[in-house]
Amino acid sequence: MIAKDMYLKLGISGKVYNYCDNVLLGLKDRFAEIDKITEYNQCKVIAAMQKNRVNTTHFNISTGYGYNDFGRDTLEKVYADCFGAEAALVRPQITCGTHALTLALSANLLPGDELLCPAGGPYDTLEEVIGIRQSACSLKEYGVSYKQVELKEDGSFNYENIKKAINEKTKIVAIQRSKGYQTRPSFSVDEIGELIAFVKGIKKDVICMVDNCYGEFVELKEPPEVGADMTVGSLIKNPGGGLAPTGGYICGRKDLVDRCAYRLTAPGLGAEVGANLGLLTSFYQGLFLAPTVVSGALKGAVFAANVYEKLGFKVVPSASEARHDIIQAVELGSAERMVAFCGGIQAAAPVDSYVTPEPWAMPGYDSEVIMAAGAFVQGSSIELSADGPIRPPYAVYFQGGLTWYHAKLGIMMSLEKLYEKKLIDLGEIKE
Ligand SMILES: *Cc1c(COP(=O)(O)O)cnc(C)c1O
């Protein structure tokens, strides 16, 4: 009851509060399941830090060339161990997830090589990287060709067509763990492992790369543990734990990661250069907090799925489905509902709560996008945020929340805005 008073003060109506409270009663077992995974992953991170003898000198700033930056080099060993990989490149010079993926691809694809996406189209921003949409400096411009195999109707891999698509030119197979701006299911690490085994059964030396964005610490395993040669992600998503202010990572086979370092800096220099600019404390501490932060975000996603599915909206994943990433898609069916939903997420934020999100044309995306985020780190989507392209089926993608209670408030506020604008019907709920 004490919390309820506070929610009312924050602008949640009694009716919305009671509706949500009722939904929560049914989620105890789901939350307990999430807690078990969190506990395991927290221990995994601590074990990796202990094994690599992390100490306070590792947090020292380096500037200039950044030669002999033991803090940076140790962090990369910690990442490699956490993810079950041989090597890792973890740098503030990697500006975002798209950049990390671009590095992994462009460092390992040469003219005449072919890239294959075996699970439908890639993330929106990669269309320009690959050259599916015309762009200067795309892989296509450098003579790298591209093939794509669609998923089957039921969202599963089309193994027969994947087999047909693999040819003598196929060099990298890129698998996206999370659904991104699609309404397909996200893949479990085991499903990805099966696909990798299948691909390698056809062509042994093909490089399997996994876009791991939003997937880190959601399950007990990470893609390198099921045979991924490169696993790639952003530090302003899961593994940065909300503290990393920028950065990206690539972990995997040492020879491939070395090439990524040469592409990031220069041939001959590779990972030896790259000042940490004083960011290492946030990278280490963020990784340390990441399992619990991801846990809060997951609880928020499960809560959102249950709140909106019960109101008759299609949600992906469904209210009862297992989770493979922290993203929750809610198909709201209209631009008006998307704007109201995002308005609620924004209104619940600790930062910029008074602004109203509006759709705009964003670089890298081919339709207008609406984004709500009141974040400490610009664009951070491990912090509570919602976004989506303004196009049918008018799905908002809800993710993040540095704490479960903030995620909870965000969902309640999204519902409140829809309710106030009479865009949903809560039925027979008491005030
Ligand atoms: C966020 C994301 C990206 C791109 O990351 P940015 O940091 O936005 O460039 C790529 N793939 C997936 C699946 C993502 O979720």
XYZ file of C-alpha atoms and ligand atoms in Angstrom:
446
model
C 0.000 0.000 0.000
C 2.894 2.350 0.732
C 4.161 1.943 -2.836
C 0.667 2.484 -4.216
C 0.493 5.978 -2.693
C 3.737 6.807 -4.421
C 2.476 5.491 -7.770
C -0.671 7.625 -7.434
C 1.538 10.612 -6.739
C 3.553 9.830 -9.891
C 0.349 9.981 -11.933
C -0.798 6.366 -12.109
C -4.561 6.009 -11.671
C -6.018 3.552 -9.165
C -7.520 1.542 -11.983
C -4.226 1.087 -13.841
C -2.418 0.284 -10.588
C -4.930 -2.389 -9.647
C -4.893 -3.918 -13.120
C -1.074 -4.190 -13.018
C -0.996 -5.463 -9.455
C -3.268 -8.270 -10.464
C -1.012 -9.195 -13.402
C 2.019 -9.265 -11.095
C 0.437 -11.806 -8.764
C 0.765 -14.388 -11.530
C 4.469 -13.773 -12.203
C 6.162 -15.113 -9.061
C 7.455 -18.318 -10.672
C 8.737 -16.520 -13.756
C 10.663 -14.061 -11.623
C 12.167 -16.856 -9.539
C 13.399 -18.486 -12.752
C 15.036 -15.231 -13.851
C 16.700 -14.876 -10.435
C 18.348 -18.299 -10.833
C 19.966 -17.313 -14.131
C 21.071 -13.993 -12.654
C 22.748 -15.705 -9.749
C 24.672 -18.029 -12.045
C 25.779 -15.195 -14.329
C 26.810 -12.987 -11.420
C 29.127 -15.758 -10.226
C 30.424 -16.234 -13.779
C 31.446 -12.566 -14.011
C 33.117 -12.614 -10.600
C 34.985 -15.819 -11.491
C 36.329 -14.212 -14.685
C 37.502 -11.150 -12.756
C 39.187 -13.258 -10.089
C 40.864 -15.555 -12.608
C 42.407 -12.543 -14.331
C 43.477 -10.989 -11.017
C 41.669 -7.692 -11.557
C 43.116 -5.032 -9.264
C 42.697 -1.285 -8.800
C 45.662 -0.394 -11.018
C 43.570 -1.769 -13.871
C 41.272 1.239 -13.544
C 44.036 3.754 -14.303
C 43.565 6.155 -17.170
C 45.720 5.888 -20.283
C 46.047 8.573 -22.925
C 47.788 9.070 -26.255
C 48.700 5.808 -27.976
C 47.673 3.763 -24.979
C 50.694 1.433 -25.125
C 50.994 -1.071 -22.273
C 47.455 -0.470 -21.036
C 47.176 -3.489 -18.725
C 43.731 -2.449 -17.513
C 42.403 -2.507 -21.070
C 44.160 -5.782 -21.908
C 42.916 -7.441 -18.709
C 39.349 -6.309 -19.343
C 39.547 -8.014 -22.722
C 40.678 -11.239 -21.041
C 37.792 -10.938 -18.569
C 35.314 -10.539 -21.432
C 36.814 -13.501 -23.285
C 36.444 -15.703 -20.191
C 32.905 -14.507 -19.432
C 31.786 -15.348 -22.935
C 33.780 -18.551 -23.247
C 35.919 -17.185 -26.078
C 39.647 -17.250 -26.911
C 40.042 -13.493 -27.236
C 38.112 -10.238 -27.074
C 38.349 -6.676 -28.278
C 36.503 -4.308 -25.905
C 37.040 -0.657 -26.674
C 35.572 2.814 -26.243
C 36.798 3.443 -29.821
C 34.082 1.049 -31.010
C 31.281 3.609 -31.127
C 28.171 1.411 -31.130
C 26.807 -2.024 -31.973
C 26.589 -1.283 -35.684
C 30.244 -0.249 -35.643
C 31.282 -3.448 -33.853
C 29.384 -5.547 -36.399
C 30.857 -3.542 -39.270
C 34.351 -4.159 -37.909
C 33.796 -7.876 -37.536
C 32.465 -8.117 -41.095
C 34.840 -5.785 -42.893
C 37.915 -7.179 -41.131
C 37.122 -10.706 -42.223
C 35.475 -10.357 -45.634
C 37.705 -9.780 -48.663
C 36.743 -8.904 -52.244
C 35.045 -11.898 -53.842
C 33.796 -13.264 -50.516
C 30.109 -13.678 -49.749
C 28.147 -12.943 -46.592
C 25.106 -15.060 -45.805
C 22.269 -14.136 -43.440
C 20.508 -17.463 -42.861
C 17.668 -16.139 -40.712
C 15.991 -13.372 -42.695
C 17.070 -9.767 -43.118
C 19.687 -8.267 -40.810
C 19.194 -5.398 -38.356
C 18.087 -2.185 -40.135
C 21.402 -0.343 -39.846
C 23.300 -3.281 -41.369
C 21.435 -2.854 -44.665
C 23.682 0.071 -45.507
C 26.762 -1.663 -44.125
C 26.154 -4.637 -46.409
C 24.912 -2.568 -49.336
C 21.344 -3.904 -49.439
C 20.508 -0.205 -49.355
C 22.955 1.851 -51.395
C 25.586 3.541 -49.237
C 29.130 4.820 -49.640
C 31.735 2.406 -48.221
C 29.322 -0.534 -48.057
C 30.721 -4.071 -48.249
C 29.135 -4.296 -51.700
C 31.308 -1.413 -52.888
C 34.346 -3.434 -51.801
C 33.268 -6.432 -53.851
C 31.632 -8.501 -51.118
C 28.411 -10.160 -52.247
C 25.413 -10.955 -50.083
C 22.780 -13.676 -49.781
C 19.837 -14.015 -47.471
C 17.606 -16.953 -46.609
C 14.196 -16.243 -45.124
C 12.893 -18.026 -42.060
C 10.061 -20.504 -42.493
C 6.466 -19.407 -41.780
C 6.728 -20.702 -38.207
C 9.890 -18.674 -37.524
C 12.291 -21.636 -37.690
C 15.435 -21.924 -39.837
C 14.942 -23.080 -43.411
C 17.783 -25.611 -43.406
C 17.120 -26.806 -46.939
C 17.456 -23.316 -48.416
C 20.438 -22.497 -46.194
C 22.214 -25.551 -47.605
C 21.437 -24.377 -51.146
C 22.684 -20.851 -50.397
C 26.115 -21.911 -49.120
C 28.634 -21.925 -51.964
C 32.394 -21.692 -52.564
C 32.308 -17.918 -51.933
C 30.470 -18.072 -48.594
C 32.889 -16.748 -45.974
C 30.773 -15.474 -43.078
C 27.368 -16.596 -41.873
C 25.817 -13.855 -39.721
C 23.183 -14.828 -37.185
C 21.237 -12.242 -35.199
C 20.222 -13.570 -31.781
C 17.631 -10.926 -31.036
C 14.661 -10.092 -33.224
C 15.625 -6.431 -33.671
C 12.834 -4.520 -35.427
C 11.134 -7.676 -36.612
C 8.353 -9.692 -35.089
C 10.042 -13.068 -35.511
C 11.054 -14.880 -32.329
C 14.543 -14.334 -30.924
C 16.778 -17.394 -31.000
C 18.042 -19.283 -27.995
C 21.769 -19.921 -27.733
C 21.078 -23.632 -28.282
C 19.100 -22.936 -31.465
C 22.004 -20.828 -32.696
C 24.338 -23.706 -31.824
C 22.293 -26.108 -33.952
C 22.415 -23.722 -36.897
C 26.183 -23.279 -36.524
C 26.707 -27.046 -36.424
C 24.572 -27.445 -39.544
C 26.442 -24.707 -41.436
C 29.854 -26.116 -40.453
C 28.697 -29.573 -41.495
C 28.267 -28.193 -45.015
C 31.328 -25.959 -45.068
C 33.833 -26.489 -42.289
C 35.836 -23.260 -42.576
C 32.905 -20.838 -42.769
C 33.021 -18.142 -40.066
C 29.880 -18.001 -37.932
C 29.269 -14.569 -36.454
C 26.537 -13.836 -33.920
C 25.032 -10.390 -33.420
C 24.599 -10.750 -29.653
C 22.962 -7.349 -29.022
C 20.457 -7.541 -26.147
C 21.177 -11.222 -25.531
C 24.058 -11.065 -23.055
C 23.385 -12.681 -19.648
C 19.797 -13.606 -20.516
C 20.683 -17.291 -20.580
C 23.312 -19.399 -18.844
C 25.352 -19.703 -22.051
C 26.723 -17.293 -24.638
C 27.214 -17.962 -28.375
C 30.981 -18.777 -28.258
C 30.071 -21.761 -26.088
C 28.045 -23.259 -28.949
C 30.645 -22.675 -31.631
C 30.235 -19.043 -32.723
C 33.548 -17.796 -34.147
C 32.763 -14.142 -33.460
C 30.211 -12.730 -31.026
C 29.498 -9.034 -31.224
C 27.643 -6.432 -29.174
C 27.317 -2.954 -27.749
C 28.412 -1.701 -24.330
C 25.440 0.643 -24.034
C 23.265 -2.432 -24.027
C 23.449 -5.431 -21.665
C 27.173 -5.954 -20.921
C 27.847 -2.300 -20.052
C 25.433 -2.645 -17.138
C 24.241 0.938 -17.623
C 27.583 2.354 -16.518
C 29.637 2.112 -19.722
C 29.130 5.473 -21.466
C 30.127 4.146 -24.917
C 31.849 1.195 -26.577
C 31.448 -2.165 -28.208
C 32.955 -5.638 -28.051
C 33.873 -8.520 -30.304
C 34.882 -11.819 -28.779
C 35.774 -15.087 -30.399
C 38.588 -16.872 -32.225
C 41.902 -15.094 -31.675
C 42.882 -14.893 -35.357
C 39.555 -13.260 -36.250
C 39.557 -10.857 -33.289
C 43.141 -9.843 -34.184
C 41.964 -8.902 -37.669
C 39.165 -6.806 -36.114
C 41.810 -4.946 -34.083
C 43.851 -4.289 -37.253
C 40.742 -2.938 -38.958
C 39.816 -0.786 -35.924
C 43.241 0.818 -35.603
C 45.742 -0.009 -38.355
C 47.498 -3.056 -39.818
C 50.573 -3.639 -37.679
C 49.159 -1.718 -34.700
C 46.012 -3.685 -33.859
C 45.057 -3.999 -30.195
C 48.393 -2.551 -28.966
C 47.078 1.002 -29.300
C 43.898 2.656 -28.067
C 43.841 4.813 -24.947
C 41.161 3.964 -22.389
C 40.514 7.667 -21.592
C 39.609 6.847 -18.005
C 36.597 4.696 -18.882
C 37.799 1.385 -17.488
C 36.137 1.668 -14.076
C 32.775 2.032 -15.794
C 33.526 -0.895 -18.109
C 34.579 -3.229 -15.282
C 31.900 -2.136 -12.846
C 29.262 -2.149 -15.578
C 30.153 -5.743 -16.477
C 30.003 -6.637 -12.788
C 26.481 -5.173 -12.506
C 25.285 -6.427 -15.902
C 23.702 -9.713 -14.727
C 21.449 -7.937 -12.192
C 20.652 -5.097 -14.569
C 19.678 -7.604 -17.273
C 17.557 -9.381 -14.674
C 15.564 -6.191 -13.946
C 15.116 -5.589 -17.652
C 13.899 -9.170 -18.162
C 11.361 -8.864 -15.382
C 10.127 -5.661 -17.014
C 9.797 -7.435 -20.368
C 7.857 -10.338 -18.864
C 5.613 -7.908 -17.000
C 4.954 -5.881 -20.178
C 4.108 -9.042 -22.146
C 1.587 -10.080 -19.524
C 0.041 -6.627 -19.135
C -0.489 -6.169 -22.874
C -1.353 -9.718 -23.903
C -4.207 -9.769 -21.410
C -5.566 -6.638 -23.094
C -5.689 -8.471 -26.424
C -2.528 -7.151 -28.091
C -0.121 -9.463 -29.864
C 3.141 -9.526 -27.934
C 6.439 -11.124 -29.033
C 7.562 -13.110 -27.120
C 4.181 -14.148 -25.716
C 3.388 -13.749 -22.021
C 4.393 -17.320 -21.199
C 7.282 -17.918 -23.625
C 10.940 -18.372 -22.617
C 13.214 -15.327 -23.066
C 16.285 -15.113 -25.276
C 16.804 -11.339 -25.151
C 15.509 -8.351 -23.178
C 13.306 -6.978 -25.959
C 9.547 -7.064 -25.764
C 7.573 -6.242 -28.888
C 3.981 -5.106 -28.457
C 1.925 -4.760 -31.631
C -0.244 -1.774 -30.887
C -1.964 -1.559 -34.290
C -1.799 2.223 -34.692
C 0.660 5.091 -34.759
C -1.470 6.891 -32.168
C -1.063 4.071 -29.657
C 2.702 3.933 -30.334
C 2.990 7.635 -29.520
C 0.938 7.247 -26.324
C 2.927 4.188 -25.190
C 6.254 5.916 -25.752
C 4.910 9.044 -24.021
C 4.334 6.902 -20.934
C 7.837 5.422 -20.963
C 9.260 8.926 -21.280
C 7.076 10.281 -18.466
C 8.396 7.559 -16.138
C 12.069 8.443 -16.696
C 14.421 9.955 -14.122
C 15.902 12.228 -16.820
C 13.942 14.232 -19.434
C 10.612 13.079 -18.033
C 8.917 16.294 -19.144
C 9.556 15.948 -22.885
C 7.198 14.366 -25.405
C 8.690 11.899 -27.894
C 7.694 12.364 -31.540
C 8.371 10.308 -34.681
C 11.399 11.440 -36.748
C 13.585 10.300 -39.631
C 16.685 8.715 -38.127
C 19.954 7.956 -39.937
C 20.267 4.276 -40.775
C 16.542 3.532 -40.663
C 14.246 3.593 -43.703
C 10.984 4.704 -42.043
C 10.221 7.239 -39.322
C 11.116 6.037 -35.849
C 9.733 7.011 -32.459
C 11.982 6.677 -29.443
C 11.354 7.233 -25.771
C 14.233 7.302 -23.356
C 15.138 9.371 -20.384
C 18.599 7.981 -20.009
C 21.818 8.918 -18.228
C 23.729 7.737 -21.302
C 22.466 9.036 -24.641
C 20.752 6.301 -26.632
C 21.462 3.663 -24.008
C 18.956 0.913 -24.476
C 19.860 -1.045 -21.363
C 18.225 1.914 -19.671
C 14.442 1.915 -19.920
C 13.476 2.781 -23.462
C 10.886 2.092 -26.102
C 11.129 2.590 -29.801
C 9.862 1.371 -33.100
C 9.528 2.245 -36.763
C 6.204 3.869 -37.639
C 4.964 1.179 -40.000
C 2.567 -1.759 -39.741
C 2.070 -3.680 -37.490
C 2.896 -0.588 -35.399
C 4.979 -2.534 -32.944
C 6.818 -0.835 -30.122
C 9.967 -2.486 -28.876
C 10.299 -2.093 -25.176
C 13.587 -2.795 -23.440
C 15.826 -2.138 -20.538
C 15.458 -0.666 -17.117
C 18.455 -0.385 -14.813
C 16.204 -1.562 -12.008
C 13.071 -3.706 -12.068
C 11.091 -1.052 -10.227
C 11.819 1.542 -12.847
C 10.835 -0.872 -15.614
C 7.619 -1.538 -13.696
C 6.804 2.149 -13.409
C 7.490 2.616 -17.123
C 5.028 -0.110 -18.135
C 2.407 1.205 -15.750
C 2.846 4.709 -17.135
C 2.585 3.481 -20.749
C -0.692 1.839 -19.842
C -1.826 4.979 -18.048
C -1.294 7.106 -21.176
C -3.197 4.649 -23.349
C -5.982 4.569 -20.783
C -6.187 8.357 -20.444
C -6.401 8.739 -24.248
C -9.099 6.032 -24.324
C -6.981 3.866 -26.630
C -7.518 0.740 -24.490
C -10.328 -0.716 -22.445
C -9.406 -1.965 -18.963
C -12.827 -3.514 -18.439
C -14.188 -4.126 -14.961
C -11.323 -2.999 -12.739
C -11.855 -1.212 -9.435
C -10.500 2.332 -8.948
C 21.011 -2.346 -31.259
C 21.279 -3.412 -32.231
C 22.226 -3.271 -33.225
C 22.968 -1.996 -33.487
O 23.492 -1.405 -32.393
P 23.664 0.176 -32.305
O 24.434 0.335 -31.067
O 22.312 0.783 -32.259
O 24.419 0.605 -33.511
C 22.457 -4.349 -34.055
N 21.763 -5.484 -33.925
C 20.821 -5.648 -33.003
C 20.081 -6.940 -32.914
C 20.538 -4.620 -32.119
O 19.610 -4.786 -31.190
